Structure formats: C-alpha cells, structure tokens
Short mmCIF file of C-alpha atoms in Angstrom, two decimals:
data_model
loop_
_atom_site.label_atom_id
_atom_site.label_comp_id
_atom_site.label_asym_id
_atom_site.label_seq_id
_atom_site.Cartn_x
_atom_site.Cartn_y
_atom_site.Cartn_z
CA MET K 1 34.65 4.05 9.82
CA THR K 2 35.13 1.82 12.93
CA SER K 3 34.50 -2.03 12.77
CA GLY K 4 30.89 -2.73 14.01
CA SER K 5 29.62 0.91 13.32
CA PRO K 6 26.32 1.38 11.49
CA ALA K 7 28.23 2.57 8.35
CA SER K 8 30.41 -0.64 8.31
CA ARG K 9 27.34 -2.78 8.91
CA ILE K 10 25.54 -1.17 5.95
CA ALA K 11 28.69 -1.75 3.70
CA GLN K 12 28.89 -5.36 4.74
CA LEU K 13 25.25 -5.99 4.13
CA THR K 14 24.89 -4.17 0.80
CA GLY K 15 28.44 -3.58 -0.60
CA LEU K 16 27.78 0.18 -0.66
CA SER K 17 30.50 2.49 0.43
CA VAL K 18 29.17 4.58 3.34
CA ARG K 19 30.91 7.61 4.69
CA GLU K 20 28.70 8.17 7.64
CA ALA K 21 25.58 6.54 9.20
CA ARG K 22 23.38 7.85 11.96
CA VAL K 23 20.56 5.90 13.68
CA ALA K 24 17.39 7.82 13.37
CA GLY K 25 14.89 5.43 14.98
CA THR K 26 13.44 1.93 15.08
CA GLN K 27 10.35 0.40 13.80
CA HIS K 28 9.01 -3.16 13.19
CA GLY K 29 12.13 -4.65 14.70
CA TYR K 30 14.65 -2.86 12.46
CA GLN K 31 16.58 0.40 12.57
CA HIS K 32 16.28 3.53 10.50
CA LEU K 33 19.57 4.98 9.53
CA MET K 34 20.43 8.29 7.71
CA LEU K 35 23.44 7.69 5.49
CA THR K 36 25.94 9.79 3.77
CA LEU K 37 27.56 8.25 0.69
CA PRO K 38 30.74 9.26 -1.16
CA GLY K 39 30.34 12.58 -2.91
CA GLY K 40 27.92 13.74 -0.20
CA ARG K 41 24.83 11.83 -1.53
CA ARG K 42 22.22 11.29 1.15
CA ALA K 43 20.37 7.91 1.63
CA PHE K 44 17.94 6.29 3.98
CA ALA K 45 18.37 2.75 5.22
CA LYS K 46 16.31 0.12 6.95
CA VAL K 47 18.50 -2.45 8.53
CA ALA K 48 18.14 -5.42 10.86
CA ALA K 49 18.97 -4.52 14.43
CA ALA K 50 22.64 -5.12 15.33
CA ALA K 51 21.94 -7.63 18.09
CA ALA K 52 20.19 -10.21 15.70
CA PRO K 53 20.29 -11.27 12.09
CA ALA K 54 17.40 -10.49 9.84
CA SER K 55 14.47 -12.88 10.09
CA ASP K 56 13.04 -14.44 7.07
CA ASP K 57 10.00 -12.20 7.32
CA MET K 58 12.16 -9.05 7.48
CA SER K 59 14.15 -10.14 4.56
CA ALA K 60 11.05 -10.77 2.64
CA ALA K 61 9.65 -7.36 3.62
CA PHE K 62 12.84 -5.54 2.47
CA ALA K 63 12.56 -7.34 -0.92
CA ALA K 64 8.84 -6.63 -1.23
CA GLU K 65 9.42 -2.86 -0.64
CA ALA K 66 12.28 -2.81 -3.17
CA ASN K 67 10.10 -4.67 -5.68
CA SER K 68 7.22 -2.25 -5.02
CA LEU K 69 9.34 0.85 -5.42
CA ARG K 70 10.85 -0.40 -8.72
CA TRP K 71 7.44 -1.45 -10.21
CA LEU K 72 5.88 1.98 -9.23
CA ALA K 73 8.83 3.66 -10.78
CA GLU K 74 8.30 1.95 -14.13
CA ALA K 75 4.98 3.80 -14.63
CA LYS K 76 6.94 7.18 -14.62
CA ALA K 77 3.79 8.77 -13.15
CA VAL K 78 4.52 9.70 -9.36
CA PRO K 79 8.11 10.09 -8.21
CA VAL K 80 9.50 7.42 -5.90
CA PRO K 81 12.86 7.11 -4.13
CA GLU K 82 15.43 5.13 -6.20
CA VAL K 83 16.42 1.68 -4.66
CA LEU K 84 20.12 1.86 -4.09
CA ALA K 85 20.74 -1.55 -2.60
CA VAL K 86 18.73 -4.39 -1.07
CA SER K 87 19.83 -7.52 0.75
CA PRO K 88 18.42 -9.92 3.28
CA GLY K 89 19.48 -7.60 5.97
CA ALA K 90 19.05 -4.15 4.67
CA LEU K 91 17.27 -1.82 2.22
CA VAL K 92 18.93 1.48 1.18
CA ILE K 93 17.01 4.05 -0.84
CA GLU K 94 17.43 7.53 -2.06
CA MET K 95 16.94 10.16 0.57
CA ILE K 96 14.12 12.66 -0.33
CA PRO K 97 14.40 16.04 1.50
CA PRO K 98 11.23 16.89 3.20
CA GLY K 99 9.12 19.92 2.12
CA HIS K 100 5.49 21.21 2.33
CA ALA K 101 2.32 20.24 0.78
CA SER K 102 0.65 22.97 -1.29
CA ALA K 103 -2.58 23.06 -3.22
CA GLY K 104 -0.73 22.90 -6.48
CA ALA K 105 1.42 20.11 -5.49
CA ALA K 106 -1.55 18.18 -4.32
CA PHE K 107 -3.41 18.65 -7.66
CA GLY K 108 -0.33 17.52 -9.55
CA PHE K 109 0.00 14.48 -7.23
CA GLY K 110 -3.71 13.52 -7.83
CA ALA K 111 -3.14 13.69 -11.58
CA GLY K 112 0.02 11.63 -11.29
CA LEU K 113 -1.74 9.15 -9.12
CA ALA K 114 -4.42 8.66 -11.74
CA ARG K 115 -1.72 8.02 -14.42
CA LEU K 116 0.00 5.55 -12.02
CA HIS K 117 -3.18 3.59 -11.59
CA ALA K 118 -3.96 3.73 -15.39
CA SER K 119 -0.65 2.14 -16.15
CA GLY K 120 -2.31 -0.95 -14.88
CA ALA K 121 -1.22 -4.50 -13.75
CA ASP K 122 -1.74 -7.92 -15.24
CA ALA K 123 -3.77 -9.19 -12.39
CA PHE K 124 -4.90 -8.55 -8.78
CA GLY K 125 -1.99 -9.15 -6.53
CA ALA K 126 1.73 -9.19 -7.27
CA PRO K 127 4.52 -11.71 -8.18
CA TRP K 128 6.16 -11.30 -4.86
CA PRO K 129 5.11 -11.97 -1.21
CA GLY K 130 3.74 -8.85 0.28
CA PHE K 131 3.87 -7.12 3.59
CA ILE K 132 1.91 -4.15 5.12
CA ALA K 133 3.71 -2.86 8.15
CA SER K 134 5.08 -5.99 9.82
CA LEU K 135 2.15 -8.19 8.75
CA PRO K 136 2.14 -10.47 5.63
CA LEU K 137 -0.01 -9.46 2.78
CA ASP K 138 -1.32 -12.31 0.38
CA ASN K 139 -0.46 -11.23 -3.06
CA THR K 140 -1.61 -14.40 -4.82
CA LEU K 141 -2.17 -13.31 -8.37
CA THR K 142 -5.81 -13.38 -9.53
CA PRO K 143 -6.37 -14.51 -12.31
CA PRO K 144 -3.21 -16.73 -12.17
CA PRO K 145 -0.78 -16.11 -14.97
CA GLY K 146 -1.73 -17.87 -18.31
CA SER K 147 -5.30 -18.54 -17.10
CA PRO K 148 -8.14 -18.04 -19.54
CA PRO K 149 -10.30 -14.97 -19.21
CA PRO K 150 -13.00 -15.37 -16.52
CA GLY K 151 -16.67 -16.12 -16.85
CA PRO K 152 -18.93 -14.96 -19.72
CA ALA K 153 -16.88 -12.03 -20.56
CA ALA K 154 -14.56 -14.40 -22.33
CA GLN K 155 -17.30 -14.98 -24.91
CA ALA K 156 -18.89 -11.57 -25.69
CA GLY K 157 -19.42 -8.01 -24.61
CA PRO K 158 -17.43 -4.85 -24.14
CA ALA K 159 -15.24 -6.34 -21.37
CA ALA K 160 -14.12 -9.06 -23.74
CA GLN K 161 -13.14 -6.51 -26.40
CA ALA K 162 -11.10 -4.67 -23.71
CA GLY K 163 -8.83 -7.46 -23.19
CA PRO K 164 -7.90 -9.91 -20.17
CA ALA K 165 -7.04 -7.30 -17.77
CA ALA K 166 -10.52 -5.53 -18.06
CA GLN K 167 -12.23 -8.83 -17.93
CA ALA K 168 -10.29 -9.60 -14.63
CA GLY K 169 -12.13 -6.69 -12.89
CA SER K 170 -15.14 -8.95 -12.14
CA LEU K 171 -12.83 -10.95 -9.91
CA TRP K 172 -11.83 -7.96 -7.63
CA PRO K 173 -14.58 -8.29 -4.99
CA GLN K 174 -13.79 -11.89 -4.10
CA TRP K 175 -10.17 -11.33 -4.33
CA TYR K 176 -10.41 -8.38 -1.89
CA ALA K 177 -12.59 -10.25 0.41
CA SER K 178 -10.37 -13.31 0.63
CA ARG K 179 -6.92 -11.64 0.39
CA ARG K 180 -7.44 -8.31 2.13
CA LEU K 181 -10.36 -8.60 4.60
CA LEU K 182 -10.77 -12.19 5.77
CA PRO K 183 -7.14 -12.80 6.96
CA TYR K 184 -6.97 -9.75 9.14
CA LEU K 185 -10.59 -10.14 10.39
CA ARG K 186 -9.59 -13.66 11.65
CA ARG K 187 -6.34 -12.37 13.21
CA ALA K 188 -8.04 -9.34 14.89
CA THR K 189 -10.87 -11.55 16.27
CA ASP K 190 -8.48 -14.31 17.43
CA SER K 191 -6.31 -11.69 19.29
CA GLY K 192 -9.47 -10.09 20.95
CA ALA K 193 -9.05 -6.88 19.24
CA LEU K 194 -12.57 -7.33 17.77
CA ARG K 195 -15.54 -8.90 19.56
CA PRO K 196 -17.78 -11.48 17.97
CA GLU K 197 -20.47 -8.96 17.14
CA ASP K 198 -17.77 -6.90 15.29
CA ALA K 199 -16.70 -9.91 13.39
CA ARG K 200 -20.28 -10.75 12.37
CA LEU K 201 -20.78 -7.24 11.06
CA VAL K 202 -17.57 -7.42 8.81
CA GLU K 203 -18.79 -10.94 7.80
CA SER K 204 -21.99 -9.37 6.52
CA VAL K 205 -19.86 -7.12 4.25
CA LEU K 206 -18.02 -10.20 3.02
CA ASP K 207 -21.46 -11.90 2.26
CA ARG K 208 -22.50 -8.86 0.25
CA ILE K 209 -19.14 -7.93 -1.33
CA ASP K 210 -20.26 -8.43 -4.90
CA GLU K 211 -23.05 -5.95 -4.64
CA LEU K 212 -21.11 -3.41 -2.57
CA ALA K 213 -17.99 -3.40 -4.84
CA GLY K 214 -19.40 -1.17 -7.64
CA PRO K 215 -18.67 -1.35 -11.32
CA ALA K 216 -15.89 -3.76 -12.28
CA GLU K 217 -12.69 -2.22 -13.18
CA PRO K 218 -9.43 -3.70 -14.45
CA PRO K 219 -6.44 -4.11 -12.15
CA SER K 220 -4.70 -0.82 -11.34
CA ARG K 221 -1.08 -0.34 -10.36
CA ILE K 222 -1.62 0.80 -6.74
CA HIS K 223 0.59 1.88 -3.81
CA GLY K 224 -1.32 -0.38 -1.46
CA ASP K 225 -0.68 1.49 1.81
CA CYS K 226 -1.29 5.01 0.61
CA TRP K 227 -1.99 6.88 3.85
CA ALA K 228 -0.93 10.37 4.22
CA GLY K 229 2.38 9.50 6.02
CA ASN K 230 3.43 7.55 3.04
CA VAL K 231 3.20 10.77 0.81
CA LEU K 232 6.34 12.87 1.20
CA TRP K 233 6.15 16.33 -0.12
CA SER K 234 9.40 17.59 -1.54
CA GLY K 235 10.23 20.02 -4.37
CA ASP K 236 6.48 21.02 -4.82
CA ARG K 237 5.68 17.39 -5.71
CA GLY K 238 4.22 14.42 -3.76
CA TRP K 239 6.51 11.37 -3.61
CA LEU K 240 5.32 7.91 -2.69
CA ILE K 241 7.31 6.07 0.00
CA ASP K 242 6.82 2.68 1.96
CA PRO K 243 4.71 1.00 -0.74
CA ALA K 244 2.96 -2.32 -0.44
CA ALA K 245 2.32 -2.14 -4.29
CA HIS K 246 0.14 -4.69 -6.10
CA GLY K 247 -2.51 -4.84 -8.74
CA GLY K 248 -5.62 -3.64 -6.96
CA HIS K 249 -8.55 -1.27 -7.09
CA ARG K 250 -7.73 2.36 -7.70
CA GLU K 251 -10.35 3.48 -5.19
CA THR K 252 -8.23 1.84 -2.34
CA ASP K 253 -5.50 4.29 -2.64
CA LEU K 254 -7.86 7.34 -2.53
CA ALA K 255 -9.75 5.77 0.40
CA MET K 256 -6.52 5.46 2.32
CA LEU K 257 -5.58 9.04 1.60
CA ALA K 258 -8.81 10.06 3.26
CA LEU K 259 -8.62 7.79 6.33
CA PHE K 260 -5.97 9.72 8.14
CA GLY K 261 -6.39 13.12 6.45
CA ALA K 262 -4.14 13.75 3.64
CA PRO K 263 -3.37 17.60 3.16
CA HIS K 264 -5.35 19.24 0.31
CA LEU K 265 -7.32 16.07 -0.12
CA ASP K 266 -9.91 18.05 -2.15
CA ARG K 267 -7.11 19.29 -4.58
CA ILE K 268 -5.79 15.66 -4.89
CA LEU K 269 -9.14 14.37 -5.82
CA ALA K 270 -9.71 17.24 -8.25
CA GLY K 271 -6.42 16.45 -10.04
CA TYR K 272 -7.32 12.77 -10.04
CA ASN K 273 -10.80 13.33 -11.50
CA ASP K 274 -9.59 15.69 -14.15
CA THR K 275 -7.22 12.98 -15.35
CA ALA K 276 -9.21 9.71 -14.89
CA PRO K 277 -12.84 10.36 -13.60
CA LEU K 278 -13.83 7.93 -10.91
CA ALA K 279 -16.96 5.65 -11.39
CA ALA K 280 -20.37 6.82 -10.07
CA GLY K 281 -20.85 6.15 -6.46
CA TRP K 282 -17.19 6.07 -5.41
CA ARG K 283 -17.70 8.16 -2.36
CA ALA K 284 -20.12 5.65 -0.94
CA ARG K 285 -17.51 2.85 -1.38
CA VAL K 286 -14.80 4.65 0.56
CA PRO K 287 -15.64 2.71 3.85
CA LEU K 288 -15.49 -0.61 2.07
CA HIS K 289 -11.85 0.25 0.89
CA GLN K 290 -11.04 1.49 4.40
CA LEU K 291 -11.94 -1.76 6.09
CA HIS K 292 -8.64 -3.35 5.10
CA PRO K 293 -6.29 -0.74 6.63
CA LEU K 294 -8.57 -0.45 9.72
CA LEU K 295 -8.52 -4.25 10.13
CA VAL K 296 -4.68 -4.15 9.76
CA HIS K 297 -4.54 -1.41 12.54
CA ALA K 298 -6.75 -3.53 14.80
CA CYS K 299 -4.26 -6.51 14.34
CA LEU K 300 -1.34 -4.18 15.12
CA PHE K 301 -2.73 -1.92 17.78
CA GLY K 302 -5.59 -3.79 19.30
CA ALA K 303 -9.13 -2.87 20.50
CA SER K 304 -8.52 0.90 20.19
CA TYR K 305 -9.57 0.43 16.41
CA ARG K 306 -12.63 -1.62 17.25
CA GLU K 307 -15.12 1.26 16.82
CA GLU K 308 -13.63 2.36 13.57
CA VAL K 309 -13.82 -1.02 12.08
CA HIS K 310 -17.35 -1.26 13.25
CA ALA K 311 -18.35 2.14 11.87
CA ALA K 312 -16.52 1.40 8.46
CA ALA K 313 -18.44 -1.97 8.20
CA ARG K 314 -21.76 -0.25 8.93
CA ALA K 315 -21.16 2.38 6.42
CA ALA K 316 -20.14 -0.03 3.78
CA LEU K 317 -23.32 -1.96 4.16
CA ALA K 318 -25.33 1.24 4.04
CA GLY K 319 -23.73 1.89 0.65
#
C-alpha cells in the first residue's frame, strides 16, 4: 500500500486496515471506492475527493447515512449493509453482492418493509441533521421530545388510548408541508427550475394539505429515499441502501418505489398489504407523496422535472 493511495487514505480517515482500494466513480463531490479488507472481506466506501478535505456538509451527510443505516437495522425487518466505519471524511459499509429481483423476493421485501414501518418512530423527523442526495433535509423532530400529546386527542378518544406516537399522526400533514415540500419549492422556484405558475399550483397543495393527507397515522420508521435504485437485490432478498431515514409516513416509501419503476412492484405491494394493510384511498395519495422527491429532483436537475412536478401537484389536488 503506497503513501497517498486510496487504500492508505481510507486507513488514515477511518483506522481500518485496507488491503486494496479501487475507485469506482464519483457522486455529490465524493469518490466511491471498492475495498478489500484483511481476510478478503469486501466493502464499499464514500470518501472525500483527494484534492480537498471533506466539507462540513459532506461530513454531516456521512454521519446521517451511518445513523440511518444503524436505525433501520435496529428493526431487524429489511436487511441493510453493516456500517464498518464512519468519520468526517469517509463512510465504509459492507459490500452487498448484486443479484436479480424475483417475484418471490419482491413479495418478501414488501412484507419486510411493512414490518420496518410498523417498528415505528418516536416523532416525525430524526435526531440528526438529514440529507437527501446532496441537499439538506430538515429532520426537526415533531412533536419535540418531551412535549405533551397534541390537541384534543390528549384528552379523549381512540388516539389517546393508542399513546403519544399515534396521537402525533395528526401532525404529519403540516410537518410534511413545512419540512419536505416548502423548502424545495422555494429552492426550485428561486433557481428558475419552476415557473411562478408551477409554484402557485404546489402552494395550492400546501393550502389543502390537511384534507389531502388521508387518515392520521403514527410516525413510521421509513427509508426516506426509497426509489428503485436504493433497493439492492441480493441473495433473493431486497436490501435497503443509501437511506435518508426518519420518522415519516409509510405511504412515502411506497410512493417512491412507484415513482421510478421498482421491479415487481405489484408483488412488493401484495407483500406489504398482506402484512400491514394500507389505509383506504392510499393510491389517490401517491402523487402527494411523490411531490417531495420530484421537487428535490427539480432542485438538483433543473427544469427537466418541471412537468412532472406540475402533474403530481394536479393529481394530488384531484385526490
């Protein structure tokens, strides 16, 4: 291992002993490395580019992904790669050998995803700063830790009997509007990716969010960026990678899977519904949940996502 080589850099940044490291690509300002550790174990690393130290945002993004993976793993519902090391300049995780999706694996993945969601969260958001791709993700916890149960549900009714997490479900629409839609709507509009008329249409969704959101549900333990590319099929199972995990609405992950065409989506949904049936009207709410990732894509990739944002907003309003 030569001084300044990728393997030596990973060793310096994380303390891991690395036998071999190969650059596999770059994304969001950092390198992807394929690693071989002592004993032949394979690993995958994200590391700050050699020419510059990690920025504060990059370090926070590595920490957020490590926290997300560990939190999802606690549920023991869907497999995720083990975090081997994390530092301000690098994240190293277990390498999962790629395989192929099958109908049976998709059904099992759907059932596992339902169990993951059902394992729950204490609030909407997460106790760490979030990132989605290279953009910050506001994970402010709602309700805040130690706060009393919200609204009338604190006094009476089935929600009160179900406990604080269930009562918190009534807070999701405004949390989603303020933490997941509005920041990216402003960014996309300010950059010119969206026109004023597009912004007004999304603002109409924000104005009606309480009536469009469907029945209140307690915070679920969600992946948060669950598009098809973040499900890795290996060993006849679906593994979750690259999470932006937080307490959220379970329909969000399912809407993300549909957005970019997850394989065997019908079997994923069948496995999910067999395990934890979705609330009535969930299909009509898919566009509402897709608005967030579409706004994120408009921020990242510009006006090419304008029409999709517009269509999703219209569909959400149509209910």
